Amino acid sequence: MSTVAEIQIKLTPEHDARPGASVRSRLQDLLPKIVLAPSFAATIVFVYGFILWTIYLSFTNSKTFPSYAITGGRAYQRLWRWTFESDPPSSWYTSITNMGIFGFLYIFICLALGLFLAILLDQKIRGEGVLRPIYLYPMALSFIVTGVAWKWFLDPGLGLEQTLHQWGWTSFHFDWIKNKDFVIYTVVIAGVWQASGFVMAMFLAGLRGIDGEIMKAAQIDGASTFQLYRRIVIPLLRPVFLSAFIVLAHLAIKSYDLVVALTSGGPGGSAWLPSNFMYEFTFKRNEMAVGSASAVIMLMTITAIIVPYLYSELREKSR
């Protein structure tokens, strides 16, 4: 006769009876928060706090020093008049016009050139390890260094034009940096030179992440190289395109030092961007309210670009 015994084993966590154990565990839980608290507080005060402070100043009549009396949207009204009703065009109108020209060309050329270079390097060409750092090197430089270097290169008195004249090509002229109608395009040239290598690296990472089996299947089906990139590769690089666009748009809107180092604002402020206008009116012309209003408009522009991107990313993650 056999008997079957059912044994139930209850696993219960062992509690540490030592008096300092609970204190130690609480400190371990609080330690990350304690470490991050100063940085978090500094960000709240010196980033978001000053953003709110700038918005507040834009609704005052602040001049050289802040004014605490709310006067409404007079600063925004002045910017509106300078945009649509000023004749001759105001410096604010010139700034936003330059922003449109610079932003469009800078983003479009960087994306196109970066994709083209990434496709070339993705062919496993010889010397890729040497070429890739060469393309990426400009991004390691500050905008000040880039601006000064291109200023020397484009200056008709000592740069490209002077060099070609010494070589005998005396009919060559390239004075865009001195021409108020073309000076903004020199900013585009310098900006593209600096950022296109970074965009290339983003696209190259995206290309290397595409499943090779998809490419082979398309080639077996008879797809040409052009069809392969147009219908498969480029659509798969959509997240990279979007990320690169966000980065470039952010860089374009906040560009200040590149314009100052390269053109010193251009003849008569003809190379100004909104950031240059904001600095000039806030700190040099003693129009703090107008400068704050222009800064708020720049913030709204960046927000209008970033918020849809974040929304699309969060929606994809929720799926």
mmCIF file of C-alpha atoms in Angstrom:
data_model
loop_
_atom_site.group_PDB
_atom_site.id
_atom_site.type_symbol
_atom_site.label_atom_id
_atom_site.label_comp_id
_atom_site.label_asym_id
_atom_site.label_seq_id
_atom_site.Cartn_x
_atom_site.Cartn_y
_atom_site.Cartn_z
ATOM 1 C CA MET A 1 0.000 0.000 0.000
ATOM 2 C CA SER A 2 1.432 3.289 -1.108
ATOM 3 C CA THR A 3 0.555 6.704 -0.023
ATOM 4 C CA VAL A 4 0.912 9.956 -1.960
ATOM 5 C CA ALA A 5 1.899 12.987 0.052
ATOM 6 C CA GLU A 6 1.202 16.437 -1.324
ATOM 7 C CA ILE A 7 3.710 18.947 -0.118
ATOM 8 C CA GLN A 8 3.101 22.629 -0.582
ATOM 9 C CA ILE A 9 6.161 24.800 -0.386
ATOM 10 C CA LYS A 10 5.584 28.444 0.249
ATOM 11 C CA LEU A 11 8.322 30.721 -0.886
ATOM 12 C CA THR A 12 8.403 33.846 1.186
ATOM 13 C CA PRO A 13 10.959 36.618 0.799
ATOM 14 C CA GLU A 14 13.487 36.789 3.526
ATOM 15 C CA HIS A 15 13.389 40.013 5.414
ATOM 16 C CA ASP A 16 16.666 41.459 6.523
ATOM 17 C CA ALA A 17 16.319 41.975 10.250
ATOM 18 C CA ARG A 18 19.268 44.334 10.397
ATOM 19 C CA PRO A 19 18.162 47.818 11.568
ATOM 20 C CA GLY A 20 20.071 49.742 8.859
ATOM 21 C CA ALA A 21 18.856 47.646 5.936
ATOM 22 C CA SER A 22 15.650 49.579 5.308
ATOM 23 C CA VAL A 23 17.491 52.897 5.529
ATOM 24 C CA ARG A 24 20.121 51.675 3.088
ATOM 25 C CA SER A 25 17.531 50.461 0.577
ATOM 26 C CA ARG A 26 15.721 53.768 0.745
ATOM 27 C CA LEU A 27 18.956 55.641 0.142
ATOM 28 C CA GLN A 28 19.687 53.412 -2.860
ATOM 29 C CA ASP A 29 16.285 54.267 -4.288
ATOM 30 C CA LEU A 30 16.748 57.985 -3.645
ATOM 31 C CA LEU A 31 20.345 58.206 -4.847
ATOM 32 C CA PRO A 32 19.532 58.617 -8.610
ATOM 33 C CA LYS A 33 16.984 61.307 -7.789
ATOM 34 C CA ILE A 34 19.429 63.113 -5.518
ATOM 35 C CA VAL A 35 22.125 63.071 -8.211
ATOM 36 C CA LEU A 36 19.781 64.325 -10.944
ATOM 37 C CA ALA A 37 18.006 66.914 -8.803
ATOM 38 C CA PRO A 38 20.566 69.771 -9.292
ATOM 39 C CA SER A 39 20.617 69.333 -13.071
ATOM 40 C CA PHE A 40 16.837 69.117 -13.187
ATOM 41 C CA ALA A 41 16.457 72.252 -11.064
ATOM 42 C CA ALA A 42 19.016 74.144 -13.179
ATOM 43 C CA THR A 43 17.174 73.155 -16.363
ATOM 44 C CA ILE A 44 13.843 74.270 -14.955
ATOM 45 C CA VAL A 45 15.223 77.645 -13.877
ATOM 46 C CA PHE A 46 17.723 78.526 -16.587
ATOM 47 C CA VAL A 47 15.897 77.056 -19.597
ATOM 48 C CA TYR A 48 12.158 76.982 -19.035
ATOM 49 C CA GLY A 49 12.217 79.778 -16.477
ATOM 50 C CA PHE A 50 13.976 82.145 -18.854
ATOM 51 C CA ILE A 51 11.715 81.090 -21.712
ATOM 52 C CA LEU A 52 8.728 82.204 -19.641
ATOM 53 C CA TRP A 53 10.617 85.361 -18.670
ATOM 54 C CA THR A 54 11.275 86.174 -22.347
ATOM 55 C CA ILE A 55 7.609 85.642 -23.204
ATOM 56 C CA TYR A 56 6.667 87.974 -20.363
ATOM 57 C CA LEU A 57 9.095 90.674 -21.546
ATOM 58 C CA SER A 58 7.671 90.509 -25.065
ATOM 59 C CA PHE A 59 4.367 91.853 -23.701
ATOM 60 C CA THR A 60 5.990 94.775 -21.884
ATOM 61 C CA ASN A 61 7.553 98.043 -22.985
ATOM 62 C CA SER A 62 11.063 97.034 -21.936
ATOM 63 C CA LYS A 63 13.899 99.071 -23.376
ATOM 64 C CA THR A 64 17.437 98.963 -21.973
ATOM 65 C CA PHE A 65 16.206 97.373 -18.733
ATOM 66 C CA PRO A 66 13.211 95.106 -18.099
ATOM 67 C CA SER A 67 9.864 96.736 -17.480
ATOM 68 C CA TYR A 68 7.301 94.897 -15.385
ATOM 69 C CA ALA A 69 4.212 96.723 -16.667
ATOM 70 C CA ILE A 70 2.194 94.737 -19.193
ATOM 71 C CA THR A 71 1.480 96.865 -22.284
ATOM 72 C CA GLY A 72 -0.022 94.215 -24.567
ATOM 73 C CA GLY A 73 1.260 93.016 -27.887
ATOM 74 C CA ARG A 74 2.843 96.263 -29.094
ATOM 75 C CA ALA A 75 6.132 94.552 -29.877
ATOM 76 C CA TYR A 76 4.368 91.957 -32.026
ATOM 77 C CA GLN A 77 2.427 94.721 -33.780
ATOM 78 C CA ARG A 78 5.690 96.448 -34.634
ATOM 79 C CA LEU A 79 7.092 93.228 -36.077
ATOM 80 C CA TRP A 80 3.867 92.772 -38.080
ATOM 81 C CA ARG A 81 4.159 96.255 -39.533
ATOM 82 C CA TRP A 82 7.832 95.746 -40.305
ATOM 83 C CA THR A 83 6.923 92.525 -42.114
ATOM 84 C CA PHE A 84 4.045 93.666 -44.323
ATOM 85 C CA GLU A 85 3.820 97.452 -44.230
ATOM 86 C CA SER A 86 7.380 98.815 -44.213
ATOM 87 C CA ASP A 87 8.769 100.545 -47.287
ATOM 88 C CA PRO A 88 11.712 100.216 -47.777
ATOM 89 C CA PRO A 89 11.944 96.709 -46.296
ATOM 90 C CA SER A 90 12.834 96.656 -42.612
ATOM 91 C CA SER A 91 15.643 94.681 -41.041
ATOM 92 C CA TRP A 92 13.053 92.237 -39.659
ATOM 93 C CA TYR A 93 11.657 91.649 -43.155
ATOM 94 C CA THR A 94 15.212 91.084 -44.418
ATOM 95 C CA SER A 95 15.839 88.632 -41.575
ATOM 96 C CA ILE A 96 12.800 86.460 -42.210
ATOM 97 C CA THR A 97 13.373 86.570 -45.977
ATOM 98 C CA ASN A 98 16.939 85.422 -45.454
ATOM 99 C CA MET A 99 15.656 82.746 -43.108
ATOM 100 C CA GLY A 100 13.419 81.387 -45.859
ATOM 101 C CA ILE A 101 16.247 81.376 -48.416
ATOM 102 C CA PHE A 102 18.865 80.001 -46.059
ATOM 103 C CA GLY A 103 16.569 77.437 -44.436
ATOM 104 C CA PHE A 104 15.276 75.986 -47.704
ATOM 105 C CA LEU A 105 18.636 75.783 -49.505
ATOM 106 C CA TYR A 106 20.525 74.642 -46.415
ATOM 107 C CA ILE A 107 18.138 71.797 -45.628
ATOM 108 C CA PHE A 108 17.540 70.709 -49.241
ATOM 109 C CA ILE A 109 21.209 70.711 -50.294
ATOM 110 C CA CYS A 110 22.374 68.998 -47.090
ATOM 111 C CA LEU A 111 19.783 66.240 -47.500
ATOM 112 C CA ALA A 112 20.516 65.729 -51.200
ATOM 113 C CA LEU A 113 24.299 65.875 -50.840
ATOM 114 C CA GLY A 114 24.309 63.778 -47.681
ATOM 115 C CA LEU A 115 22.206 61.064 -49.323
ATOM 116 C CA PHE A 116 24.385 61.100 -52.439
ATOM 117 C CA LEU A 117 27.604 60.748 -50.433
ATOM 118 C CA ALA A 118 26.080 58.030 -48.261
ATOM 119 C CA ILE A 119 25.064 56.020 -51.331
ATOM 120 C CA LEU A 120 28.602 56.321 -52.731
ATOM 121 C CA LEU A 121 30.212 55.189 -49.492
ATOM 122 C CA ASP A 122 27.695 52.354 -49.162
ATOM 123 C CA GLN A 123 29.184 50.752 -52.285
ATOM 124 C CA LYS A 124 32.111 49.528 -50.153
ATOM 125 C CA ILE A 125 34.536 51.675 -52.102
ATOM 126 C CA ARG A 126 38.232 51.531 -51.398
ATOM 127 C CA GLY A 127 39.406 54.049 -48.832
ATOM 128 C CA GLU A 128 36.022 54.440 -47.123
ATOM 129 C CA GLY A 129 37.706 54.548 -43.731
ATOM 130 C CA VAL A 130 39.675 57.605 -44.854
ATOM 131 C CA LEU A 131 36.864 59.405 -46.689
ATOM 132 C CA ARG A 132 34.320 59.126 -43.890
ATOM 133 C CA PRO A 133 36.337 61.127 -41.313
ATOM 134 C CA ILE A 134 37.135 63.731 -43.974
ATOM 135 C CA TYR A 135 33.433 64.328 -44.578
ATOM 136 C CA LEU A 136 32.662 64.299 -40.860
ATOM 137 C CA TYR A 137 35.518 66.597 -39.829
ATOM 138 C CA PRO A 138 33.716 69.929 -40.569
ATOM 139 C CA MET A 139 30.976 69.063 -38.073
ATOM 140 C CA ALA A 140 33.615 68.936 -35.338
ATOM 141 C CA LEU A 141 34.394 72.618 -35.935
ATOM 142 C CA SER A 142 32.460 75.421 -34.340
ATOM 143 C CA PHE A 143 30.445 77.798 -36.503
ATOM 144 C CA ILE A 144 32.913 80.555 -35.583
ATOM 145 C CA VAL A 145 35.850 78.607 -37.037
ATOM 146 C CA THR A 146 33.826 77.677 -40.113
ATOM 147 C CA GLY A 147 32.741 81.266 -40.659
ATOM 148 C CA VAL A 148 36.254 82.695 -40.317
ATOM 149 C CA ALA A 149 37.747 80.066 -42.641
ATOM 150 C CA TRP A 150 35.157 80.658 -45.351
ATOM 151 C CA LYS A 151 35.469 84.417 -44.910
ATOM 152 C CA TRP A 152 39.153 84.174 -45.811
ATOM 153 C CA PHE A 153 38.378 81.829 -48.698
ATOM 154 C CA LEU A 154 35.608 83.982 -50.222
ATOM 155 C CA ASP A 155 37.153 87.401 -49.605
ATOM 156 C CA PRO A 156 37.944 88.868 -53.062
ATOM 157 C CA GLY A 157 41.080 90.521 -51.723
ATOM 158 C CA LEU A 158 42.829 87.415 -50.377
ATOM 159 C CA GLY A 159 40.810 84.300 -51.141
ATOM 160 C CA LEU A 160 39.679 82.384 -54.198
ATOM 161 C CA GLU A 161 39.346 85.374 -56.521
ATOM 162 C CA GLN A 162 42.770 86.777 -55.659
ATOM 163 C CA THR A 163 44.408 83.369 -56.079
ATOM 164 C CA LEU A 164 42.916 82.826 -59.540
ATOM 165 C CA HIS A 165 43.944 86.327 -60.566
ATOM 166 C CA GLN A 166 47.530 85.524 -59.584
ATOM 167 C CA TRP A 167 47.329 82.400 -61.720
ATOM 168 C CA GLY A 168 46.332 84.514 -64.719
ATOM 169 C CA TRP A 169 42.526 84.164 -64.737
ATOM 170 C CA THR A 170 41.905 87.886 -64.317
ATOM 171 C CA SER A 171 38.353 87.748 -65.669
ATOM 172 C CA PHE A 172 37.154 85.612 -62.750
ATOM 173 C CA HIS A 173 35.066 87.478 -60.188
ATOM 174 C CA PHE A 174 33.364 86.087 -57.109
ATOM 175 C CA ASP A 175 32.369 88.881 -54.759
ATOM 176 C CA TRP A 176 29.210 87.423 -53.222
ATOM 177 C CA ILE A 177 30.447 88.080 -49.712
ATOM 178 C CA LYS A 178 30.556 91.816 -50.507
ATOM 179 C CA ASN A 179 27.299 91.884 -52.490
ATOM 180 C CA LYS A 180 24.152 92.515 -50.421
ATOM 181 C CA ASP A 181 22.012 90.568 -52.925
ATOM 182 C CA PHE A 182 24.135 87.404 -52.781
ATOM 183 C CA VAL A 183 25.775 87.460 -49.360
ATOM 184 C CA ILE A 184 23.158 85.125 -47.852
ATOM 185 C CA TYR A 185 24.205 82.436 -50.345
ATOM 186 C CA THR A 186 27.730 82.461 -48.920
ATOM 187 C CA VAL A 187 26.162 81.552 -45.568
ATOM 188 C CA VAL A 188 24.418 78.654 -47.332
ATOM 189 C CA ILE A 189 27.735 77.465 -48.799
ATOM 190 C CA ALA A 190 29.504 77.503 -45.431
ATOM 191 C CA GLY A 191 26.572 75.875 -43.633
ATOM 192 C CA VAL A 192 26.245 73.081 -46.198
ATOM 193 C CA TRP A 193 29.979 72.403 -46.054
ATOM 194 C CA GLN A 194 29.786 71.929 -42.299
ATOM 195 C CA ALA A 195 26.570 69.903 -41.955
ATOM 196 C CA SER A 196 26.460 67.695 -45.067
ATOM 197 C CA GLY A 197 28.986 65.216 -43.638
ATOM 198 C CA PHE A 198 26.876 64.747 -40.518
ATOM 199 C CA VAL A 199 23.787 64.111 -42.649
ATOM 200 C CA MET A 200 25.833 61.656 -44.724
ATOM 201 C CA ALA A 201 26.687 59.710 -41.562
ATOM 202 C CA MET A 202 23.000 59.527 -40.616
ATOM 203 C CA PHE A 203 22.015 58.227 -44.056
ATOM 204 C CA LEU A 204 24.937 55.807 -44.126
ATOM 205 C CA ALA A 205 23.821 54.308 -40.821
ATOM 206 C CA GLY A 206 20.311 53.992 -42.229
ATOM 207 C CA LEU A 207 21.581 52.300 -45.393
ATOM 208 C CA ARG A 208 23.668 49.832 -43.425
ATOM 209 C CA GLY A 209 20.584 48.970 -41.380
ATOM 210 C CA ILE A 210 18.483 47.884 -44.374
ATOM 211 C CA ASP A 211 18.028 44.139 -44.672
ATOM 212 C CA GLY A 212 20.184 42.866 -47.530
ATOM 213 C CA GLU A 213 17.671 40.130 -48.345
ATOM 214 C CA ILE A 214 15.151 42.761 -49.434
ATOM 215 C CA MET A 215 17.702 44.245 -51.833
ATOM 216 C CA LYS A 216 18.609 40.840 -53.248
ATOM 217 C CA ALA A 217 14.968 39.903 -53.752
ATOM 218 C CA ALA A 218 14.317 43.142 -55.643
ATOM 219 C CA GLN A 219 17.374 42.554 -57.861
ATOM 220 C CA ILE A 220 16.232 38.999 -58.605
ATOM 221 C CA ASP A 221 12.840 40.409 -59.632
ATOM 222 C CA GLY A 222 14.613 42.585 -62.184
ATOM 223 C CA ALA A 223 14.588 45.953 -60.449
ATOM 224 C CA SER A 224 17.139 48.403 -61.794
ATOM 225 C CA THR A 225 19.455 50.339 -59.509
ATOM 226 C CA PHE A 226 17.352 53.477 -59.887
ATOM 227 C CA GLN A 227 14.131 51.590 -59.093
ATOM 228 C CA LEU A 228 15.837 49.884 -56.172
ATOM 229 C CA TYR A 229 16.673 53.184 -54.501
ATOM 230 C CA ARG A 230 13.484 54.976 -55.538
ATOM 231 C CA ARG A 231 10.981 52.328 -54.468
ATOM 232 C CA ILE A 232 12.751 50.488 -51.651
ATOM 233 C CA VAL A 233 15.769 52.242 -50.157
ATOM 234 C CA ILE A 234 14.535 55.844 -49.970
ATOM 235 C CA PRO A 235 11.091 54.907 -48.528
ATOM 236 C CA LEU A 236 12.851 52.815 -45.867
ATOM 237 C CA LEU A 237 15.006 55.822 -45.003
ATOM 238 C CA ARG A 238 11.971 57.949 -44.125
ATOM 239 C CA PRO A 239 12.794 58.048 -40.364
ATOM 240 C CA VAL A 240 16.334 59.181 -41.201
ATOM 241 C CA PHE A 241 15.005 61.893 -43.513
ATOM 242 C CA LEU A 242 12.704 63.130 -40.771
ATOM 243 C CA SER A 243 15.420 63.117 -38.096
ATOM 244 C CA ALA A 244 17.892 64.904 -40.370
ATOM 245 C CA PHE A 245 15.255 67.481 -41.278
ATOM 246 C CA ILE A 246 14.568 68.227 -37.611
ATOM 247 C CA VAL A 247 18.274 68.642 -36.823
ATOM 248 C CA LEU A 248 18.940 70.855 -39.844
ATOM 249 C CA ALA A 249 15.855 73.006 -39.283
ATOM 250 C CA HIS A 250 16.868 73.548 -35.672
ATOM 251 C CA LEU A 251 20.395 74.532 -36.719
ATOM 252 C CA ALA A 252 19.082 76.877 -39.404
ATOM 253 C CA ILE A 253 16.661 78.729 -37.127
ATOM 254 C CA LYS A 254 19.177 79.307 -34.334
ATOM 255 C CA SER A 255 22.123 80.182 -36.621
ATOM 256 C CA TYR A 256 23.860 83.291 -35.356
ATOM 257 C CA ASP A 257 27.593 82.845 -34.982
ATOM 258 C CA LEU A 258 28.063 81.604 -38.559
ATOM 259 C CA VAL A 259 26.562 84.812 -39.968
ATOM 260 C CA VAL A 260 28.602 87.022 -37.633
ATOM 261 C CA ALA A 261 31.915 85.247 -38.266
ATOM 262 C CA LEU A 262 31.428 84.951 -42.023
ATOM 263 C CA THR A 263 29.814 88.234 -43.045
ATOM 264 C CA SER A 264 29.653 90.410 -39.888
ATOM 265 C CA GLY A 265 25.951 90.751 -40.760
ATOM 266 C CA GLY A 266 26.598 91.599 -44.398
ATOM 267 C CA PRO A 267 26.540 95.032 -46.050
ATOM 268 C CA GLY A 268 23.882 97.016 -44.187
ATOM 269 C CA GLY A 269 22.639 93.936 -42.313
ATOM 270 C CA SER A 270 21.755 92.186 -45.584
ATOM 271 C CA ALA A 271 22.796 88.776 -44.190
ATOM 272 C CA TRP A 272 20.822 89.015 -40.962
ATOM 273 C CA LEU A 273 18.809 86.069 -39.723
ATOM 274 C CA PRO A 274 16.144 86.350 -36.972
ATOM 275 C CA SER A 275 18.761 85.444 -34.357
ATOM 276 C CA ASN A 276 20.932 88.376 -35.469
ATOM 277 C CA PHE A 277 17.922 90.680 -35.385
ATOM 278 C CA MET A 278 17.062 89.507 -31.869
ATOM 279 C CA TYR A 279 20.575 90.121 -30.547
ATOM 280 C CA GLU A 280 20.900 93.510 -32.254
ATOM 281 C CA PHE A 281 17.608 94.900 -30.954
ATOM 282 C CA THR A 282 17.917 93.412 -27.462
ATOM 283 C CA PHE A 283 21.495 94.317 -26.604
ATOM 284 C CA LYS A 284 22.535 97.089 -29.002
ATOM 285 C CA ARG A 285 19.450 99.111 -29.868
ATOM 286 C CA ASN A 286 17.905 98.927 -26.387
ATOM 287 C CA GLU A 287 14.611 97.438 -27.635
ATOM 288 C CA MET A 288 14.319 94.496 -25.258
ATOM 289 C CA ALA A 289 10.590 93.988 -25.843
ATOM 290 C CA VAL A 290 11.021 93.791 -29.621
ATOM 291 C CA GLY A 291 14.004 91.466 -29.260
ATOM 292 C CA SER A 292 12.027 89.243 -26.880
ATOM 293 C CA ALA A 293 9.093 89.139 -29.308
ATOM 294 C CA SER A 294 11.391 88.025 -32.135
ATOM 295 C CA ALA A 295 12.851 85.340 -29.847
ATOM 296 C CA VAL A 296 9.347 84.082 -29.045
ATOM 297 C CA ILE A 297 8.567 83.869 -32.764
ATOM 298 C CA MET A 298 11.735 81.815 -33.271
ATOM 299 C CA LEU A 299 10.676 79.542 -30.399
ATOM 300 C CA MET A 300 7.225 79.089 -31.942
ATOM 301 C CA THR A 301 8.816 78.190 -35.271
ATOM 302 C CA ILE A 302 11.023 75.539 -33.700
ATOM 303 C CA THR A 303 8.047 74.207 -31.732
ATOM 304 C CA ALA A 304 5.949 73.981 -34.889
ATOM 305 C CA ILE A 305 8.663 71.774 -36.379
ATOM 306 C CA ILE A 306 9.462 69.573 -33.381
ATOM 307 C CA VAL A 307 5.947 68.890 -32.033
ATOM 308 C CA PRO A 308 4.684 67.077 -35.176
ATOM 309 C CA TYR A 309 7.883 65.008 -35.164
ATOM 310 C CA LEU A 310 7.403 63.999 -31.533
ATOM 311 C CA TYR A 311 3.734 63.231 -32.186
ATOM 312 C CA SER A 312 4.581 60.932 -35.094
ATOM 313 C CA GLU A 313 7.282 59.167 -33.066
ATOM 314 C CA LEU A 314 4.972 58.601 -30.091
ATOM 315 C CA ARG A 315 2.183 57.379 -32.360
ATOM 316 C CA GLU A 316 4.490 54.841 -33.998
ATOM 317 C CA LYS A 317 5.686 53.592 -30.618
ATOM 318 C CA SER A 318 2.104 53.197 -29.402
ATOM 319 C CA ARG A 319 1.400 50.941 -32.353
#
